[in-house]
Short mmCIF file of C-alpha atoms in Angstrom, two decimals:
data_model
loop_
_atom_site.label_atom_id
_atom_site.label_comp_id
_atom_site.label_asym_id
_atom_site.label_seq_id
_atom_site.Cartn_x
_atom_site.Cartn_y
_atom_site.Cartn_z
CA UNK A 1 24.61 -41.88 4.91
CA UNK A 2 21.27 -40.68 3.50
CA UNK A 3 19.48 -42.27 0.54
CA UNK A 4 20.49 -39.58 -1.95
CA UNK A 5 24.17 -39.95 -1.11
CA UNK A 6 23.92 -43.75 -1.38
CA UNK A 7 22.42 -43.46 -4.86
CA UNK A 8 25.05 -40.92 -5.88
CA UNK A 9 27.88 -43.21 -4.78
CA UNK A 10 26.25 -46.18 -6.50
CA UNK A 11 26.02 -44.22 -9.75
CA UNK A 12 29.69 -43.22 -9.45
CA UNK A 13 30.57 -46.91 -9.07
CA UNK A 14 28.51 -47.85 -12.16
CA UNK A 15 30.10 -45.09 -14.25
CA UNK A 16 33.53 -46.20 -13.05
CA UNK A 17 32.76 -49.80 -14.00
CA UNK A 18 31.64 -48.67 -17.49
CA UNK A 19 34.97 -46.93 -17.98
CA UNK A 20 36.85 -50.00 -16.81
CA UNK A 21 34.91 -52.29 -19.14
CA UNK A 22 35.31 -49.92 -22.09
CA UNK A 23 39.04 -49.47 -21.56
CA UNK A 24 38.77 -45.77 -20.75
CA UNK A 25 36.15 -44.34 -23.13
CA UNK A 26 36.28 -41.09 -21.16
CA UNK A 27 34.89 -38.78 -23.83
CA UNK A 28 31.58 -40.53 -24.40
CA UNK A 29 30.99 -41.59 -20.80
CA UNK A 30 32.02 -38.25 -19.27
CA UNK A 31 29.96 -36.31 -21.81
CA UNK A 32 26.76 -38.36 -21.99
CA UNK A 33 26.64 -40.73 -19.00
CA UNK A 34 28.24 -39.02 -16.00
CA UNK A 35 25.79 -36.05 -16.14
CA UNK A 36 22.88 -38.44 -15.56
CA UNK A 37 21.80 -39.03 -11.97
CA UNK A 38 20.49 -42.16 -10.27
CA UNK A 39 17.25 -41.26 -8.49
CA UNK A 40 15.91 -44.67 -7.51
CA UNK A 41 16.77 -48.35 -7.21
CA UNK A 42 13.79 -50.52 -6.28
CA UNK A 43 15.70 -53.79 -6.61
CA UNK A 44 14.46 -54.42 -10.15
CA UNK A 45 14.86 -51.11 -12.00
CA UNK A 46 17.32 -48.23 -11.89
CA UNK A 47 15.74 -44.85 -12.61
CA UNK A 48 18.10 -42.38 -14.29
CA UNK A 49 17.24 -38.69 -14.54
CA UNK A 50 18.63 -36.64 -17.40
CA UNK A 51 18.83 -32.87 -18.05
CA UNK A 52 16.31 -31.56 -20.56
CA UNK A 53 18.92 -30.82 -23.25
CA UNK A 54 20.53 -34.27 -23.15
CA UNK A 55 20.66 -36.31 -26.36
CA UNK A 56 18.79 -39.04 -24.53
CA UNK A 57 17.75 -41.01 -27.61
CA UNK A 58 21.38 -41.37 -28.59
CA UNK A 59 22.33 -42.29 -25.02
CA UNK A 60 19.70 -45.06 -25.01
CA UNK A 61 20.74 -46.26 -28.46
CA UNK A 62 24.45 -46.51 -27.68
CA UNK A 63 24.79 -46.87 -23.92
CA UNK A 64 21.72 -48.49 -22.36
CA UNK A 65 22.99 -52.06 -22.71
CA UNK A 66 26.39 -50.99 -21.35
CA UNK A 67 24.79 -49.29 -18.34
CA UNK A 68 22.78 -52.47 -17.65
CA UNK A 69 25.90 -54.62 -17.91
CA UNK A 70 27.99 -52.37 -15.63
CA UNK A 71 25.14 -52.12 -13.10
CA UNK A 72 24.84 -55.91 -13.07
CA UNK A 73 28.54 -56.17 -12.24
CA UNK A 74 28.41 -53.54 -9.48
CA UNK A 75 25.16 -54.71 -7.89
CA UNK A 76 25.82 -58.43 -8.48
CA UNK A 77 22.28 -58.70 -9.77
CA UNK A 78 20.27 -57.73 -12.84
CA UNK A 79 18.46 -54.40 -13.17
CA UNK A 80 16.39 -52.86 -15.92
CA UNK A 81 16.91 -49.18 -16.79
CA UNK A 82 14.33 -46.43 -17.14
CA UNK A 83 14.98 -42.78 -18.04
CA UNK A 84 13.05 -39.73 -16.88
CA UNK A 85 13.61 -36.05 -17.58
CA UNK A 86 14.62 -33.82 -14.71
CA UNK A 87 14.08 -30.09 -14.28
CA UNK A 88 17.67 -29.35 -13.32
CA UNK A 89 20.03 -27.75 -15.90
CA UNK A 90 22.48 -29.95 -17.76
CA UNK A 91 25.61 -30.98 -15.91
CA UNK A 92 28.89 -29.72 -17.31
CA UNK A 93 30.59 -32.21 -19.64
CA UNK A 94 33.44 -32.31 -22.10
CA UNK A 95 32.08 -30.03 -24.81
CA UNK A 96 33.72 -27.64 -27.25
CA UNK A 97 34.40 -24.10 -25.95
CA UNK A 98 31.73 -22.67 -28.26
CA UNK A 99 29.02 -24.60 -26.42
CA UNK A 100 28.15 -21.76 -24.01
CA UNK A 101 26.79 -19.54 -26.77
CA UNK A 102 25.71 -22.15 -29.30
CA UNK A 103 22.15 -23.46 -29.65
CA UNK A 104 21.35 -26.83 -28.12
CA UNK A 105 21.59 -29.84 -30.42
CA UNK A 106 18.45 -30.93 -32.21
CA UNK A 107 17.29 -34.11 -30.57
CA UNK A 108 15.20 -36.93 -31.97
CA UNK A 109 11.61 -37.34 -30.69
CA UNK A 110 11.23 -38.61 -27.13
CA UNK A 111 11.21 -42.36 -26.77
CA UNK A 112 7.86 -43.95 -26.11
CA UNK A 113 7.51 -46.83 -23.71
CA UNK A 114 7.30 -50.17 -25.49
CA UNK A 115 4.66 -52.52 -24.11
CA UNK A 116 1.86 -54.76 -25.19
CA UNK A 117 -1.69 -54.42 -23.90
CA UNK A 118 -1.49 -54.96 -20.16
CA UNK A 119 1.90 -56.64 -20.51
CA UNK A 120 5.08 -54.71 -19.62
CA UNK A 121 7.94 -55.51 -21.96
CA UNK A 122 11.37 -56.07 -20.45
CA UNK A 123 14.45 -54.67 -22.11
CA UNK A 124 13.25 -53.48 -25.52
CA UNK A 125 14.53 -50.17 -26.87
CA UNK A 126 12.10 -48.49 -29.24
CA UNK A 127 14.97 -46.64 -30.96
CA UNK A 128 16.05 -49.86 -32.70
CA UNK A 129 13.73 -50.58 -35.64
CA UNK A 130 13.91 -52.08 -39.10
CA UNK A 131 13.22 -48.63 -40.55
CA UNK A 132 16.53 -47.22 -39.28
CA UNK A 133 18.61 -50.38 -39.88
CA UNK A 134 20.79 -49.72 -42.91
CA UNK A 135 21.23 -52.83 -45.04
CA UNK A 136 23.99 -53.80 -47.44
CA UNK A 137 25.79 -56.89 -48.68
CA UNK A 138 27.18 -57.48 -45.18
CA UNK A 139 23.82 -57.87 -43.45
CA UNK A 140 20.93 -58.03 -45.93
CA UNK A 141 20.31 -61.77 -45.51
CA UNK A 142 20.33 -61.49 -41.70
CA UNK A 143 17.92 -58.55 -41.88
CA UNK A 144 15.58 -60.44 -44.22
CA UNK A 145 15.52 -63.44 -41.86
CA UNK A 146 14.84 -61.15 -38.89
CA UNK A 147 11.95 -59.48 -40.73
CA UNK A 148 10.51 -62.89 -41.63
CA UNK A 149 10.53 -63.88 -37.95
CA UNK A 150 8.81 -60.65 -36.96
CA UNK A 151 6.18 -60.86 -39.70
CA UNK A 152 5.28 -64.54 -39.37
CA UNK A 153 5.13 -65.12 -35.63
CA UNK A 154 2.39 -67.75 -35.87
CA UNK A 155 4.17 -69.74 -38.60
CA UNK A 156 7.68 -69.25 -37.19
CA UNK A 157 9.70 -69.76 -40.40
CA UNK A 158 12.96 -69.99 -38.46
CA UNK A 159 13.05 -71.23 -34.88
CA UNK A 160 15.43 -70.54 -33.40
CA UNK A 161 16.95 -67.76 -35.48
CA UNK A 162 20.66 -67.58 -34.65
CA UNK A 163 22.49 -64.39 -35.68
CA UNK A 164 26.27 -64.18 -35.29
CA UNK A 165 29.03 -61.74 -36.11
CA UNK A 166 31.63 -59.50 -34.53
CA UNK A 167 30.87 -56.78 -31.96
CA UNK A 168 29.20 -53.58 -33.09
CA UNK A 169 27.84 -54.91 -36.40
CA UNK A 170 24.09 -54.64 -35.69
CA UNK A 171 23.09 -57.90 -34.00
CA UNK A 172 21.54 -56.13 -31.00
CA UNK A 173 19.75 -53.69 -33.32
CA UNK A 174 18.14 -56.61 -35.15
CA UNK A 175 17.01 -58.25 -31.90
CA UNK A 176 15.27 -55.08 -30.74
CA UNK A 177 13.83 -54.50 -34.21
CA UNK A 178 12.26 -57.96 -34.16
CA UNK A 179 10.71 -57.32 -30.76
CA UNK A 180 9.41 -53.88 -31.68
CA UNK A 181 7.93 -55.11 -34.97
CA UNK A 182 6.16 -57.99 -33.21
CA UNK A 183 4.65 -55.64 -30.63
CA UNK A 184 3.42 -53.35 -33.39
CA UNK A 185 1.55 -56.20 -35.11
CA UNK A 186 0.68 -58.48 -32.16
CA UNK A 187 -0.87 -56.44 -29.38
CA UNK A 188 -0.39 -58.08 -26.00
CA UNK A 189 2.51 -60.30 -27.07
CA UNK A 190 4.94 -61.07 -24.25
CA UNK A 191 8.33 -60.11 -25.69
CA UNK A 192 11.43 -60.42 -23.54
CA UNK A 193 14.88 -59.10 -24.49
CA UNK A 194 17.99 -59.59 -22.35
CA UNK A 195 21.61 -60.64 -22.49
CA UNK A 196 22.74 -64.10 -21.47
CA UNK A 197 24.64 -62.40 -18.63
CA UNK A 198 21.35 -61.08 -17.23
CA UNK A 199 19.76 -64.53 -17.63
CA UNK A 200 22.63 -66.10 -15.68
CA UNK A 201 22.45 -63.50 -12.91
CA UNK A 202 18.67 -63.87 -12.66
CA UNK A 203 19.12 -67.63 -12.27
CA UNK A 204 21.85 -67.25 -9.63
CA UNK A 205 19.65 -64.81 -7.68
CA UNK A 206 16.71 -67.22 -7.88
CA UNK A 207 18.80 -70.10 -6.56
CA UNK A 208 19.88 -67.97 -3.62
CA UNK A 209 16.30 -67.04 -2.77
CA UNK A 210 14.79 -70.52 -2.61
CA UNK A 211 12.32 -72.68 -4.49
CA UNK A 212 9.62 -70.03 -4.82
CA UNK A 213 12.07 -67.67 -6.52
CA UNK A 214 13.14 -70.43 -8.91
CA UNK A 215 9.48 -71.06 -9.78
CA UNK A 216 8.97 -67.36 -10.50
CA UNK A 217 12.16 -67.29 -12.57
CA UNK A 218 10.97 -70.18 -14.73
CA UNK A 219 7.49 -68.69 -15.11
CA UNK A 220 9.00 -65.38 -16.25
CA UNK A 221 11.05 -66.90 -19.05
CA UNK A 222 8.91 -69.86 -20.10
CA UNK A 223 5.72 -67.81 -20.45
CA UNK A 224 7.27 -65.43 -22.99
CA UNK A 225 5.87 -65.47 -26.53
CA UNK A 226 9.20 -64.26 -27.90
CA UNK A 227 12.55 -64.63 -26.16
CA UNK A 228 15.43 -62.52 -27.52
CA UNK A 229 18.82 -63.42 -26.03
CA UNK A 230 21.92 -61.34 -26.80
CA UNK A 231 25.53 -62.62 -26.55
CA UNK A 232 24.53 -66.22 -25.93
CA UNK A 233 28.20 -67.27 -26.01
CA UNK A 234 28.50 -66.18 -22.36
CA UNK A 235 26.20 -69.02 -21.33
CA UNK A 236 29.25 -71.27 -21.65
CA UNK A 237 30.65 -69.87 -18.41
CA UNK A 238 28.37 -71.94 -16.19
CA UNK A 239 27.24 -75.57 -16.40
CA UNK A 240 24.13 -75.10 -14.23
CA UNK A 241 23.09 -72.01 -16.19
CA UNK A 242 23.42 -73.96 -19.46
CA UNK A 243 21.24 -76.71 -18.04
CA UNK A 244 18.56 -74.24 -16.99
CA UNK A 245 18.66 -72.50 -20.36
CA UNK A 246 18.42 -75.86 -22.11
CA UNK A 247 15.14 -76.60 -20.32
CA UNK A 248 13.86 -73.06 -20.91
CA UNK A 249 14.73 -73.30 -24.59
CA UNK A 250 12.97 -76.66 -24.96
CA UNK A 251 9.90 -75.42 -23.09
CA UNK A 252 9.54 -72.42 -25.38
CA UNK A 253 10.02 -74.30 -28.63
CA UNK A 254 7.77 -77.09 -27.38
CA UNK A 255 4.96 -74.62 -26.79
CA UNK A 256 5.39 -72.95 -30.15
CA UNK A 257 7.20 -69.79 -28.99
CA UNK A 258 9.83 -67.89 -30.95
CA UNK A 259 13.47 -67.76 -29.82
CA UNK A 260 16.11 -65.50 -31.39
CA UNK A 261 19.76 -65.66 -30.31
CA UNK A 262 22.92 -63.70 -31.11
CA UNK A 263 26.56 -64.60 -30.58
CA UNK A 264 29.98 -63.49 -31.71
CA UNK A 265 30.61 -66.77 -33.57
CA UNK A 266 28.66 -69.77 -34.95
CA UNK A 267 27.10 -72.01 -32.29
CA UNK A 268 29.49 -74.83 -33.20
CA UNK A 269 32.46 -72.61 -32.29
CA UNK A 270 31.29 -71.44 -28.84
CA UNK A 271 33.90 -72.77 -26.43
CA UNK A 272 32.58 -75.02 -23.63
CA UNK A 273 29.00 -74.90 -24.88
CA UNK A 274 27.24 -78.20 -24.24
CA UNK A 275 26.73 -80.19 -27.47
CA UNK A 276 22.99 -80.53 -26.82
CA UNK A 277 22.66 -76.73 -26.73
CA UNK A 278 24.90 -76.23 -29.74
CA UNK A 279 22.84 -78.69 -31.81
CA UNK A 280 19.56 -77.04 -30.81
CA UNK A 281 20.89 -73.58 -31.64
CA UNK A 282 21.63 -74.88 -35.15
CA UNK A 283 18.28 -76.60 -35.75
CA UNK A 284 16.63 -73.46 -37.08
CA UNK A 285 18.19 -70.75 -39.26
CA UNK A 286 21.75 -69.43 -38.79
CA UNK A 287 22.67 -66.11 -40.41
CA UNK A 288 25.69 -63.85 -40.08
CA UNK A 289 26.50 -60.16 -40.16
CA UNK A 290 29.88 -58.97 -41.43
CA UNK A 291 31.85 -55.77 -41.46
CA UNK A 292 30.00 -53.33 -43.74
CA UNK A 293 31.55 -52.34 -47.04
CA UNK A 294 32.35 -48.73 -47.95
CA UNK A 295 28.97 -48.07 -49.57
CA UNK A 296 27.05 -49.39 -46.56
CA UNK A 297 29.20 -47.39 -44.13
CA UNK A 298 28.53 -44.24 -46.14
CA UNK A 299 24.78 -44.94 -46.14
CA UNK A 300 24.86 -45.46 -42.35
CA UNK A 301 26.57 -42.11 -41.84
CA UNK A 302 24.09 -40.28 -44.04
CA UNK A 303 21.27 -41.92 -42.10
CA UNK A 304 22.73 -40.72 -38.79
CA UNK A 305 22.99 -37.16 -40.09
CA UNK A 306 19.39 -37.37 -41.32
CA UNK A 307 18.13 -38.66 -37.97
CA UNK A 308 19.80 -35.83 -36.10
CA UNK A 309 18.81 -33.24 -38.69
CA UNK A 310 22.41 -32.14 -39.00
CA UNK A 311 23.31 -29.94 -41.96
CA UNK A 312 26.89 -29.43 -40.86
CA UNK A 313 28.66 -32.69 -41.73
CA UNK A 314 30.13 -32.37 -45.23
CA UNK A 315 30.57 -35.11 -47.81
CA UNK A 316 34.36 -34.92 -47.34
CA UNK A 317 34.01 -35.66 -43.63
CA UNK A 318 31.51 -38.47 -44.29
CA UNK A 319 33.93 -40.00 -46.80
CA UNK A 320 36.78 -39.72 -44.29
CA UNK A 321 34.70 -41.43 -41.59
CA UNK A 322 33.55 -44.19 -43.93
CA UNK A 323 37.13 -44.99 -44.96
CA UNK A 324 38.69 -44.64 -41.50
CA UNK A 325 36.24 -46.44 -39.18
CA UNK A 326 35.73 -49.86 -40.72
CA UNK A 327 35.53 -52.55 -38.04
CA UNK A 328 32.34 -51.66 -36.15
CA UNK A 329 29.03 -49.97 -36.95
CA UNK A 330 28.83 -48.90 -33.30
CA UNK A 331 32.17 -47.10 -33.60
CA UNK A 332 31.11 -45.57 -36.91
CA UNK A 333 27.85 -44.18 -35.49
CA UNK A 334 29.61 -43.01 -32.34
CA UNK A 335 32.20 -41.09 -34.35
CA UNK A 336 29.52 -39.43 -36.47
CA UNK A 337 27.35 -38.44 -33.49
CA UNK A 338 30.42 -37.01 -31.76
CA UNK A 339 30.98 -34.71 -34.75
CA UNK A 340 27.27 -33.90 -35.03
CA UNK A 341 27.33 -32.86 -31.36
CA UNK A 342 30.40 -30.71 -31.88
CA UNK A 343 28.81 -29.05 -34.91
CA UNK A 344 25.56 -28.39 -33.03
CA UNK A 345 27.36 -26.80 -30.10
CA UNK A 346 29.67 -24.75 -32.32
CA UNK A 347 26.94 -23.81 -34.79
CA UNK A 348 29.15 -24.57 -37.76
CA UNK A 349 30.73 -27.35 -39.77
CA UNK A 350 33.93 -28.74 -38.25
CA UNK A 351 37.02 -28.43 -40.40
CA UNK A 352 38.67 -31.64 -41.55
CA UNK A 353 41.47 -31.05 -39.01
CA UNK A 354 38.94 -30.66 -36.21
CA UNK A 355 37.03 -33.74 -37.32
CA UNK A 356 40.22 -35.82 -37.29
CA UNK A 357 41.14 -34.48 -33.86
CA UNK A 358 37.78 -35.22 -32.25
CA UNK A 359 37.55 -38.82 -33.49
CA UNK A 360 41.26 -39.71 -33.42
CA UNK A 361 40.79 -42.23 -30.59
CA UNK A 362 37.98 -44.04 -32.45
CA UNK A 363 40.04 -44.22 -35.66
CA UNK A 364 43.01 -45.62 -33.72
CA UNK A 365 40.80 -48.24 -32.06
CA UNK A 366 39.19 -49.18 -35.38
CA UNK A 367 42.55 -49.73 -37.05
CA UNK A 368 44.28 -51.37 -34.10
CA UNK A 369 41.97 -54.29 -33.32
CA UNK A 370 43.38 -57.78 -32.97
CA UNK A 371 42.39 -60.11 -35.79
CA UNK A 372 40.65 -63.35 -34.79
CA UNK A 373 40.04 -66.68 -36.49
CA UNK A 374 36.41 -65.66 -36.89
CA UNK A 375 37.50 -62.43 -38.66
CA UNK A 376 39.62 -64.46 -41.07
CA UNK A 377 36.84 -66.97 -41.75
CA UNK A 378 34.37 -64.19 -42.54
CA UNK A 379 36.84 -62.41 -44.85
CA UNK A 380 37.75 -65.61 -46.74
CA UNK A 381 34.11 -66.63 -47.05
CA UNK A 382 33.33 -63.23 -48.57
CA UNK A 383 36.34 -63.32 -50.89
CA UNK A 384 35.41 -66.74 -52.34
CA UNK A 385 31.62 -66.35 -52.18
CA UNK A 386 31.15 -69.15 -49.66
CA UNK A 387 28.93 -69.60 -46.64
CA UNK A 388 30.77 -69.97 -43.35
CA UNK A 389 29.07 -73.33 -42.91
CA UNK A 390 30.82 -74.51 -46.09
CA UNK A 391 34.18 -73.22 -44.90
CA UNK A 392 33.93 -75.03 -41.57
CA UNK A 393 31.90 -78.03 -42.73
CA UNK A 394 32.87 -81.50 -44.03
CA UNK A 395 32.74 -80.81 -47.80
CA UNK A 396 36.01 -81.48 -49.63
CA UNK A 397 35.36 -80.31 -53.19
CA UNK A 398 37.97 -78.06 -54.80
CA UNK A 399 35.86 -74.89 -54.51
CA UNK A 400 35.92 -75.22 -50.71
CA UNK A 401 39.22 -76.92 -49.90
CA UNK A 402 41.57 -74.20 -51.13
CA UNK A 403 39.75 -71.31 -49.36
CA UNK A 404 39.59 -73.43 -46.19
CA UNK A 405 43.34 -74.12 -46.35
CA UNK A 406 44.01 -70.45 -47.00
CA UNK A 407 41.90 -69.46 -43.97
CA UNK A 408 43.81 -71.94 -41.79
CA UNK A 409 47.13 -70.59 -43.11
CA UNK A 410 46.16 -66.98 -42.32
CA UNK A 411 44.80 -68.01 -38.92
CA UNK A 412 48.19 -69.49 -38.07
CA UNK A 413 50.08 -66.45 -39.39
CA UNK A 414 47.90 -63.62 -38.03
CA UNK A 415 46.51 -64.92 -34.73
CA UNK A 416 47.97 -66.36 -31.54
CA UNK A 417 45.55 -69.31 -31.63
CA UNK A 418 47.09 -72.76 -31.28
CA UNK A 419 46.84 -75.40 -33.98
CA UNK A 420 44.26 -77.19 -31.85
CA UNK A 421 42.17 -74.02 -31.41
CA UNK A 422 42.28 -73.29 -35.14
CA UNK A 423 41.26 -76.86 -35.94
CA UNK A 424 38.35 -76.62 -33.49
CA UNK A 425 37.16 -73.43 -35.21
CA UNK A 426 37.10 -75.29 -38.54
CA UNK A 427 34.62 -77.95 -37.53
CA UNK A 428 36.79 -79.89 -35.08
CA UNK A 429 39.66 -80.68 -37.42
CA UNK A 430 42.93 -81.96 -35.98
CA UNK A 431 46.07 -79.88 -35.43
CA UNK A 432 47.78 -82.03 -38.09
CA UNK A 433 45.17 -80.98 -40.66
CA UNK A 434 45.83 -77.31 -39.88
CA UNK A 435 49.58 -77.78 -40.11
CA UNK A 436 49.31 -79.61 -43.44
CA UNK A 437 47.00 -76.89 -44.81
CA UNK A 438 49.47 -74.16 -43.83
CA UNK A 439 52.37 -76.02 -45.45
CA UNK A 440 50.34 -76.61 -48.62
CA UNK A 441 49.51 -72.89 -48.95
CA UNK A 442 53.16 -71.91 -48.36
CA UNK A 443 54.24 -74.28 -51.14
CA UNK A 444 51.53 -72.96 -53.50
CA UNK A 445 52.52 -69.34 -52.80
CA UNK A 446 56.12 -70.08 -53.73
CA UNK A 447 55.01 -71.45 -57.11
CA UNK A 448 52.06 -69.14 -57.93
CA UNK A 449 52.65 -65.35 -57.97
CA UNK A 450 48.94 -64.63 -58.47
CA UNK A 451 48.02 -66.60 -55.36
CA UNK A 452 50.86 -64.92 -53.48
CA UNK A 453 49.41 -61.51 -54.39
CA UNK A 454 45.93 -62.53 -53.20
CA UNK A 455 47.31 -63.82 -49.90
CA UNK A 456 49.36 -60.66 -49.38
CA UNK A 457 46.30 -58.49 -50.05
CA UNK A 458 44.09 -60.46 -47.67
CA UNK A 459 46.73 -60.50 -44.93
CA UNK A 460 47.19 -56.72 -45.22
CA UNK A 461 43.45 -56.09 -45.04
CA UNK A 462 43.02 -58.34 -42.01
CA UNK A 463 46.06 -57.03 -40.15
#
């Protein structure tokens, strides 16, 4: 088998793994990812060639981290990704019939490499900036904290900064925005972005390659000026990896370096995370991102249309998208770009019927997600104007106790979590406490019609 055929088969395996991980997202992967070609693998970086008319900025924005993750699974080792334009015509994908005669979509400017003076930067995507991060009530505090970290690197107002929230709500965008802003104002800074999965795989590879490789591994991570780690909850899968990260974390903070972490839940709720790591993750600033409200979702959609210079997406379609895709910003942007692409190929505005047809799978996924204890905690905290730390903390004043009991009640009713698991999510409370809270809310509902209406409304929204 020659080298070209090997690379082709490897790329097929990576694309197949992406589909498996995404549960069959055939439209996006077949349209935007499969037409790419793998032209080189040097053991550290995969080089992907793309046809000249590919929406490569959107591919990088929405799929680069997923390509890296799938490649790590297939190759059993971490790889960075780099894109280069090829001269060959675009591969055929799943496009509307009008595509053959329609003008090519208007693409955003080509991405520039992100690096400091003489210092290559690993993992940063220049497409993620503070300028194109749409803020609202669901994320404005997290964005402000991220900007403070980027603007005050020498003073480090929050170290570490810990950002948590559900998938697709902008945590990764903020990490990249921090890194890009620091590079813009601190030439030569060593900024390193990666997922905890990549960190773990790097460590496993280093162990397998002997003491010199371990030394190089530690030098790589402990010499960074800024370390940006995504999805840190996956560190809990390995005891040795947690130990190594613990020492890396301490070395960075001890030498005055900035660390920013993201997770899908507060550090105290990460299952099987060592207490010493959990406590250190909480020693700086913890902020959260929530599901965006209707106004923020509408602003995000208008921003996407502006970025892609699309004049075809009507206000009616934007309003439909904003009301139908509510759980994830990533899904929301993906749905909008899918319609922008259709409109660009067809050279006209899609009808409402066409718009509903082309994003039907995304709408179904957005409305059919399984509610979690974390979802309930975030919704209750927002409803009663509380911080999540208050909801899960030790305070027992009346303003906190009733919302906490209500959240426990809904967690028992709407999730499959055990009483013990629910108690653990509320600051390590016992299963008896959860059971008593649920019984108290049931009794209150029976006596208080207003409370019953509130509970019914919240349960309907969450379910």
